[in-house]
GROMACS .gro file of C-alpha atoms in nm:
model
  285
    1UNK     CA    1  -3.735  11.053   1.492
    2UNK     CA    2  -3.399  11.252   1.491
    3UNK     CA    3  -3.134  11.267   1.750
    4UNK     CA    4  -3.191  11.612   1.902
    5UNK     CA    5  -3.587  11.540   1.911
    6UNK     CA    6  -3.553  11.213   2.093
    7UNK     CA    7  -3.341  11.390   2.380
    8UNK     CA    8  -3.597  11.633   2.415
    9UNK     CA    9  -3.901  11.441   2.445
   10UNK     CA   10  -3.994  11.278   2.801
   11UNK     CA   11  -3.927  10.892   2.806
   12UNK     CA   12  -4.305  10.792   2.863
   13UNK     CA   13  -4.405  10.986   2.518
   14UNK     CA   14  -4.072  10.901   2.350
   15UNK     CA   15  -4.137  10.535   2.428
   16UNK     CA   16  -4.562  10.533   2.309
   17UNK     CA   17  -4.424  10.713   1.996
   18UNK     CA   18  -4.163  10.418   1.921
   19UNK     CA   19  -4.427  10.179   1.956
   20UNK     CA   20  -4.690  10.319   1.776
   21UNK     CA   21  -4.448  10.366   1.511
   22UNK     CA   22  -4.458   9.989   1.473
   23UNK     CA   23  -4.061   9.944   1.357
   24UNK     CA   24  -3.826  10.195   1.580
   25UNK     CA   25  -3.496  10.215   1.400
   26UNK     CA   26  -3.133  10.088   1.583
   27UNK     CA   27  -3.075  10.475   1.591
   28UNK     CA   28  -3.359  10.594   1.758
   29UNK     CA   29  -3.363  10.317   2.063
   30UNK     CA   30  -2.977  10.432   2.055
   31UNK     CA   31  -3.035  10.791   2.130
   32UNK     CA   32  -3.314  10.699   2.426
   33UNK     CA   33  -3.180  10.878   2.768
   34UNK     CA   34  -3.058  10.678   3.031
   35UNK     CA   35  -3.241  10.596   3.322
   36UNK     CA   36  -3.080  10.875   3.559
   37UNK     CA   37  -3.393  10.945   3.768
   38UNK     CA   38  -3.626  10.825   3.947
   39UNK     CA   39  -3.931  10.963   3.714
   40UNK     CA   40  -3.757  10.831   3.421
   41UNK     CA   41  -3.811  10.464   3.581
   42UNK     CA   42  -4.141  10.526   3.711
   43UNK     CA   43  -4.257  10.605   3.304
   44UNK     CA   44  -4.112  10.349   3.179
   45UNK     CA   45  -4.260  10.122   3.433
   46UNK     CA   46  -4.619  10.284   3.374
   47UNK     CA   47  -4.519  10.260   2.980
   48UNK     CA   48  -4.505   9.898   3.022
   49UNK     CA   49  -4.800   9.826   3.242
   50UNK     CA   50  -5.028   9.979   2.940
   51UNK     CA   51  -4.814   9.728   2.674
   52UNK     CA   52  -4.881   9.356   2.630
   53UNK     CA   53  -4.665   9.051   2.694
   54UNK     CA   54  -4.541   9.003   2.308
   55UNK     CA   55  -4.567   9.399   2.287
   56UNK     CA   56  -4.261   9.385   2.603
   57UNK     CA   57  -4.101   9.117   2.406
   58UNK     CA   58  -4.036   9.334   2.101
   59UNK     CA   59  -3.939   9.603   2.313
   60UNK     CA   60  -3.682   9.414   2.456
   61UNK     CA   61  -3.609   9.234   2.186
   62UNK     CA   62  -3.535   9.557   1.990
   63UNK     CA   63  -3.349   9.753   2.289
   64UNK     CA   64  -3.087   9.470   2.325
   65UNK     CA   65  -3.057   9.519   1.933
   66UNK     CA   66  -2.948   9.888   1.959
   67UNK     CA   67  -2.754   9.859   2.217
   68UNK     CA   68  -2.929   9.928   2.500
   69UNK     CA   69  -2.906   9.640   2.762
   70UNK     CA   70  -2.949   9.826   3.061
   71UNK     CA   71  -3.256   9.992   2.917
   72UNK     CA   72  -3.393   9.671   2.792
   73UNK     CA   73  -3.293   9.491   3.118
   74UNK     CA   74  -3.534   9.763   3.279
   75UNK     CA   75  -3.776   9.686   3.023
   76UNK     CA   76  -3.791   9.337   3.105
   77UNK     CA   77  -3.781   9.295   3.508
   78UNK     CA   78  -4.090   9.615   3.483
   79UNK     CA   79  -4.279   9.350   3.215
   80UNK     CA   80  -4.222   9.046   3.502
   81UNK     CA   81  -4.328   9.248   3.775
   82UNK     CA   82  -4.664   9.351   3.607
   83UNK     CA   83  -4.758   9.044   3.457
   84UNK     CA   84  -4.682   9.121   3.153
   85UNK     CA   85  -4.399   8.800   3.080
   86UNK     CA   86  -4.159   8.812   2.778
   87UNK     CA   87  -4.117   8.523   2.616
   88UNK     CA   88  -3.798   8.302   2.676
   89UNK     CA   89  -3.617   8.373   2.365
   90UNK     CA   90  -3.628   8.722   2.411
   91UNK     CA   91  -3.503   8.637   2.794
   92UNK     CA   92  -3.239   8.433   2.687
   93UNK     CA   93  -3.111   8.618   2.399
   94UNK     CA   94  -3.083   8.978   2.658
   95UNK     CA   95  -2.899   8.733   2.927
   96UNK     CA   96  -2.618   8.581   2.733
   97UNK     CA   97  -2.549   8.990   2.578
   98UNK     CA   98  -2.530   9.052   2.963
   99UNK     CA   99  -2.330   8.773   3.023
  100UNK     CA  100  -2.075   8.818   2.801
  101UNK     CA  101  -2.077   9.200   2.865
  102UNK     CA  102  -1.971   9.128   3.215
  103UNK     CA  103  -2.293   9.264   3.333
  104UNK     CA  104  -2.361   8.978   3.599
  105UNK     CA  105  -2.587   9.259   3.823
  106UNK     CA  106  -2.838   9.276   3.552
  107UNK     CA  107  -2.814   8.954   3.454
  108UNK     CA  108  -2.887   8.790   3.797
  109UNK     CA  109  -3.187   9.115   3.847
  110UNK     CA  110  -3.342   8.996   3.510
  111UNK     CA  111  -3.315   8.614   3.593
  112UNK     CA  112  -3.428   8.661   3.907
  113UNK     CA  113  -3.747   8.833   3.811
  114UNK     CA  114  -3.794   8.612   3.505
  115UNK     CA  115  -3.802   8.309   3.724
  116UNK     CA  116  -4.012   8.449   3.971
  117UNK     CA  117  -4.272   8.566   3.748
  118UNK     CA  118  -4.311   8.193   3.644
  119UNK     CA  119  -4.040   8.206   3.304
  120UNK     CA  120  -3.843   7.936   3.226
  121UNK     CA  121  -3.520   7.999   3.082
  122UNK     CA  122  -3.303   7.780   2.873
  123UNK     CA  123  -3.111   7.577   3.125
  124UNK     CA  124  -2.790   7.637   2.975
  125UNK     CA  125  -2.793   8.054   3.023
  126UNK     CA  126  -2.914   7.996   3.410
  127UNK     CA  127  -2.596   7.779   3.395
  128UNK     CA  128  -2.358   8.037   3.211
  129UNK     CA  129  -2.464   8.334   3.463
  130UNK     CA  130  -2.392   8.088   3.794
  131UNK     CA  131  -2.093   7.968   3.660
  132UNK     CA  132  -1.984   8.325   3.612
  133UNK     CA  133  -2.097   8.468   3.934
  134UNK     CA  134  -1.893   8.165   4.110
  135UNK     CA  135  -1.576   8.239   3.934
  136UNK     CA  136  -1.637   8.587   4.061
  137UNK     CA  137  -1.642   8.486   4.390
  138UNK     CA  138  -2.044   8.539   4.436
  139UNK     CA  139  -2.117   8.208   4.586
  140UNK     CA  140  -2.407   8.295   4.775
  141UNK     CA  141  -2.551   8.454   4.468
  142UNK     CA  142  -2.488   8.152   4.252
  143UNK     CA  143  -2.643   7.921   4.489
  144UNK     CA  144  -2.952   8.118   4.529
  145UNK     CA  145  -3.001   8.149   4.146
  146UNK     CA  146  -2.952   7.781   4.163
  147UNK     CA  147  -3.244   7.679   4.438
  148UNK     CA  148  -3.456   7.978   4.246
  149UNK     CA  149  -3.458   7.784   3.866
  150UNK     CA  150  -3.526   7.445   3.995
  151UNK     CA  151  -3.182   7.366   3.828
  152UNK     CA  152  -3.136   7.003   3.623
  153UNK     CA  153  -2.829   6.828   3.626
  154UNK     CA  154  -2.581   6.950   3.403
  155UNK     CA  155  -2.674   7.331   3.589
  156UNK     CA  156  -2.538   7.176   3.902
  157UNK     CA  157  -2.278   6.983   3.756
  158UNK     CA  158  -2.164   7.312   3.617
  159UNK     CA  159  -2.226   7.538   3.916
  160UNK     CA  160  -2.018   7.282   4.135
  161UNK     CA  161  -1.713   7.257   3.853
  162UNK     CA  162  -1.735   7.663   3.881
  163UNK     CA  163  -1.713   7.636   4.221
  164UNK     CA  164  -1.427   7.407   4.282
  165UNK     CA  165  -1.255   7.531   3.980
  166UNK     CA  166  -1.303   7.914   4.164
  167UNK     CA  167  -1.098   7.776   4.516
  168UNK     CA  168  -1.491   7.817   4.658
  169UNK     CA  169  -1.478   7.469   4.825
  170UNK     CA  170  -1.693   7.547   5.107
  171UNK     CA  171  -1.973   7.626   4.835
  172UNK     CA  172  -1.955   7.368   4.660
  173UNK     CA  173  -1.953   7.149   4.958
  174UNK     CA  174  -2.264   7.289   5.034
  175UNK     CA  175  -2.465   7.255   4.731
  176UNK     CA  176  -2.339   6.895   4.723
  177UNK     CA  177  -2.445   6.798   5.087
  178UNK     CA  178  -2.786   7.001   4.972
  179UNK     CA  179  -2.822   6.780   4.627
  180UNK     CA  180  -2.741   6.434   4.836
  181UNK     CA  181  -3.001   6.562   5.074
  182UNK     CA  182  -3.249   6.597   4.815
  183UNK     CA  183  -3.190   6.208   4.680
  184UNK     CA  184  -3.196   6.101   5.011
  185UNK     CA  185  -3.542   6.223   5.022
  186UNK     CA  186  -3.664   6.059   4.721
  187UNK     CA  187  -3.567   6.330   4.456
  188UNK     CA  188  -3.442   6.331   4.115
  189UNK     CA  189  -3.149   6.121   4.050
  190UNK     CA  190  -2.825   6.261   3.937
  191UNK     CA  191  -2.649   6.151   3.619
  192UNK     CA  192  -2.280   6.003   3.603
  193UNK     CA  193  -2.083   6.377   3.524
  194UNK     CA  194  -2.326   6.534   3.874
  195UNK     CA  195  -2.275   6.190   4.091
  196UNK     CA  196  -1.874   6.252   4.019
  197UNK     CA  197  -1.842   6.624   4.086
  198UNK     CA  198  -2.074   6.563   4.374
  199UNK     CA  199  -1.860   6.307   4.550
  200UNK     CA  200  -1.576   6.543   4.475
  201UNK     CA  201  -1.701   6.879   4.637
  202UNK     CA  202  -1.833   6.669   4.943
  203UNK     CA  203  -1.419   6.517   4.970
  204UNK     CA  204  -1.226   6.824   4.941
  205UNK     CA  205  -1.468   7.033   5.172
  206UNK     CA  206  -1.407   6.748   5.427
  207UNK     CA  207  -1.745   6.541   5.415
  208UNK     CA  208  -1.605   6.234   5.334
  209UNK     CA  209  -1.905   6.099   5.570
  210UNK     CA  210  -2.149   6.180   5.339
  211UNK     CA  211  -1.949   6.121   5.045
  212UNK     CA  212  -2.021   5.773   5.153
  213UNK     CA  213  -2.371   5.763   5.235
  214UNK     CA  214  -2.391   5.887   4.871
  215UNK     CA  215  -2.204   5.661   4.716
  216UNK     CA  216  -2.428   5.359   4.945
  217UNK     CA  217  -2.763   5.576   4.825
  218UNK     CA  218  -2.700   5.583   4.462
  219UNK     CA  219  -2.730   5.196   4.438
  220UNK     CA  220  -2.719   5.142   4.103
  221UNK     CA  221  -2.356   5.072   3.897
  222UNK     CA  222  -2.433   5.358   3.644
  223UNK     CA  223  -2.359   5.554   3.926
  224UNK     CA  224  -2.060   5.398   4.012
  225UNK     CA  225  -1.783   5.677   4.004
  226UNK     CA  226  -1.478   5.708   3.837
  227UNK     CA  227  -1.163   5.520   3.902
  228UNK     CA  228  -0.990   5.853   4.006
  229UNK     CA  229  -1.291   5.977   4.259
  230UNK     CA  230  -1.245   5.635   4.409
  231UNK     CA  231  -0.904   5.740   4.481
  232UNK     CA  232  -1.000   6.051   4.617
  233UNK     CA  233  -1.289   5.899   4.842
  234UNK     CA  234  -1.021   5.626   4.972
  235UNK     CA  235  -0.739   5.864   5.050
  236UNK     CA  236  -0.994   6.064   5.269
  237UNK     CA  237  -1.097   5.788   5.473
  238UNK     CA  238  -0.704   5.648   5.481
  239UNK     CA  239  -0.612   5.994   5.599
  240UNK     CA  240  -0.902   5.987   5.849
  241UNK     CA  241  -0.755   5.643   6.033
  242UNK     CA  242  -1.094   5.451   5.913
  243UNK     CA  243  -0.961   5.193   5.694
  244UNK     CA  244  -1.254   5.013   5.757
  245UNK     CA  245  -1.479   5.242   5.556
  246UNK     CA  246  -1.243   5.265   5.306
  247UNK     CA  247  -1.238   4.899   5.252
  248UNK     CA  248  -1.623   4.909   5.232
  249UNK     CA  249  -1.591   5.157   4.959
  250UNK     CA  250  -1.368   4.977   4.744
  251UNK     CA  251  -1.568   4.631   4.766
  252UNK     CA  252  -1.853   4.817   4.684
  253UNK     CA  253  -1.656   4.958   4.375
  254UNK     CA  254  -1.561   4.632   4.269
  255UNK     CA  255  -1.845   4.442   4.316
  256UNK     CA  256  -2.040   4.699   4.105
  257UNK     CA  257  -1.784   4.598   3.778
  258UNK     CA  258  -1.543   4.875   3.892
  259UNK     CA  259  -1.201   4.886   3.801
  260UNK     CA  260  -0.990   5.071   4.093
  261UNK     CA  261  -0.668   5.225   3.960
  262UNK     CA  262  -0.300   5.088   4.062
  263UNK     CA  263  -0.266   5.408   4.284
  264UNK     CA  264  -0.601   5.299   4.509
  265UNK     CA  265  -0.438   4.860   4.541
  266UNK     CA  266  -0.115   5.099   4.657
  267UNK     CA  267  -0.286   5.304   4.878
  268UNK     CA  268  -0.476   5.027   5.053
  269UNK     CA  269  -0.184   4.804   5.096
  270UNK     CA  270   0.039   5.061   5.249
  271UNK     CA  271  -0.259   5.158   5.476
  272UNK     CA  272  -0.278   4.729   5.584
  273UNK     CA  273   0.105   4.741   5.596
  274UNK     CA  274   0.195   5.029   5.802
  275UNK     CA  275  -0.102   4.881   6.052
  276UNK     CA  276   0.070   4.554   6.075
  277UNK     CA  277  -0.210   4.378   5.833
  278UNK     CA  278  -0.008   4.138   5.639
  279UNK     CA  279  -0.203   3.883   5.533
  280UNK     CA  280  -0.468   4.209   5.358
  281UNK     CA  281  -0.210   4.376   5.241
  282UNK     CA  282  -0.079   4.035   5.054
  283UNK     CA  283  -0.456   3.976   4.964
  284UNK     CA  284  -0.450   4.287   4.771
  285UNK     CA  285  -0.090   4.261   4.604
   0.00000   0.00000   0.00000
């Protein structure tokens, strides 16, 4: 197929004759015209309704080869909308190009309709595009990729990190208070790295109340957190004036096999001393 012939042909019949051509070289999916108009998309989404599910695969598959993301992006979110569902290498593989091209639009558009036609992507791409879109600011975005994939724990261990690490506190607060919510209510457990950024997204939005009620709901010492989250957890409710809770906390830590740092013995003894406590501040010296 040369150059000037591609250009000239419609993009319905250009796209038939690629695939009855059975191997479409990088140079002809190159030359394919962009998707400027609106007829343009609608024959390339009747193109794919006559093509089956492996046939949209190779499409893609090929597309992304020559170049042609946005085109194959296209390709895939017409496939997921006409039941016609790549398969999730060829997903994955046109995501992480996306990704790494910057191209967060398309990549959340083709995730979006991937998931939603019933795909499951590998859980570490889902990951890569939310962690992205937080550092970009696009919290709302990331969360609702993040309720749409049914994400596992190192997705929202990553998301949250993202978030924090982006100055998006407020977000990450509110996935947190979502994901205690969900153990609360008899869901999935988190694992040690998701228990730890979870306690610390609920502290530095200010939820140090249900920082707590997580820490009493995980009941089990593998879910003890770390000697520096501890910290974290008893400055909050120091700061707050309720030493009391913060004294709960730290008996809890240590009766679990914890090992509180130096910093937390100082804080709590300053916090006894300064309220006139003697005899608990000498208890803890």
């Amino acid at each position: 197929v040369s150059c000037m012939a591609t250009r000239a042909r419609p993009l319905l019949r250009l796209l038939r004759l690629l695939l009855t051509a059975g191997c479409p070289t990088a140079a002809a999916l190159a030359s394919l015209p962009p998707l400027e108009s609106a007829s343009h998309r609608a024959a390339l989404v009747s193109s794919v309704q006559r093509m089956a599910a492996p046939e949209v695969s190779a499409l893609v598959d090929d597309l992304r080869a020559a170049g042609r993301c946005g085109l194959a992006c296209e390709v895939l979110v017409a496939g997921c909308n006409n039941d016609q569902l790549p398969c999730a290498p060829t997903f994955d593989a046109l995501a992480a190009r996306l990704r790494r091209d910057g191209r967060l639009d398309e990549a959340s558009e083709a995730l979006t309709a991937f998931h939603r036609a019933g795909g499951v992507s590998n859980p570490s791409q889902s990951a890569a595009l939310m962690a992205a879109l937080a550092r970009e600011g696009r919290t709302m975005e990331a969360l609702s990729l993040h309720s749409l994939v049914r994400a596992d724990n190192r997705t929202s261990a990553m998301l949250l990190t993202a978030l924090l690490q982006a100055g998006e506190v407020a977000g990450a607060g509110r996935l947190a208070s979502e994901l205690g919510a969900s153990l609360r209510g008899g869901g999935a457990s988190p694992d040690l790295p998701l228990f730890n950024v979870m306690l610390q997204s609920l502290l530095r939005s200010g939820r140090a109340s249900e920082a707590s009620t997580l820490l009493s709901a995980s009941g089990s010492s593998r879910l003890r957190p770390s000697a520096r989250t501890l910290h974290t957890l008893l400055h909050s409710f120091v700061s707050a004036g309720e030493l009391p809770a913060a004294v709960e906390v730290f008996n809890s830590f240590c009766g679990g096999g914890g090992a509180p740092s130096a910093a937390s013995f100082n804080l709590l003894i300053g916090a006894f001393a300064r309220r006139g406590e003697r005899l608990n501040a000498e208890s803890l010296a």
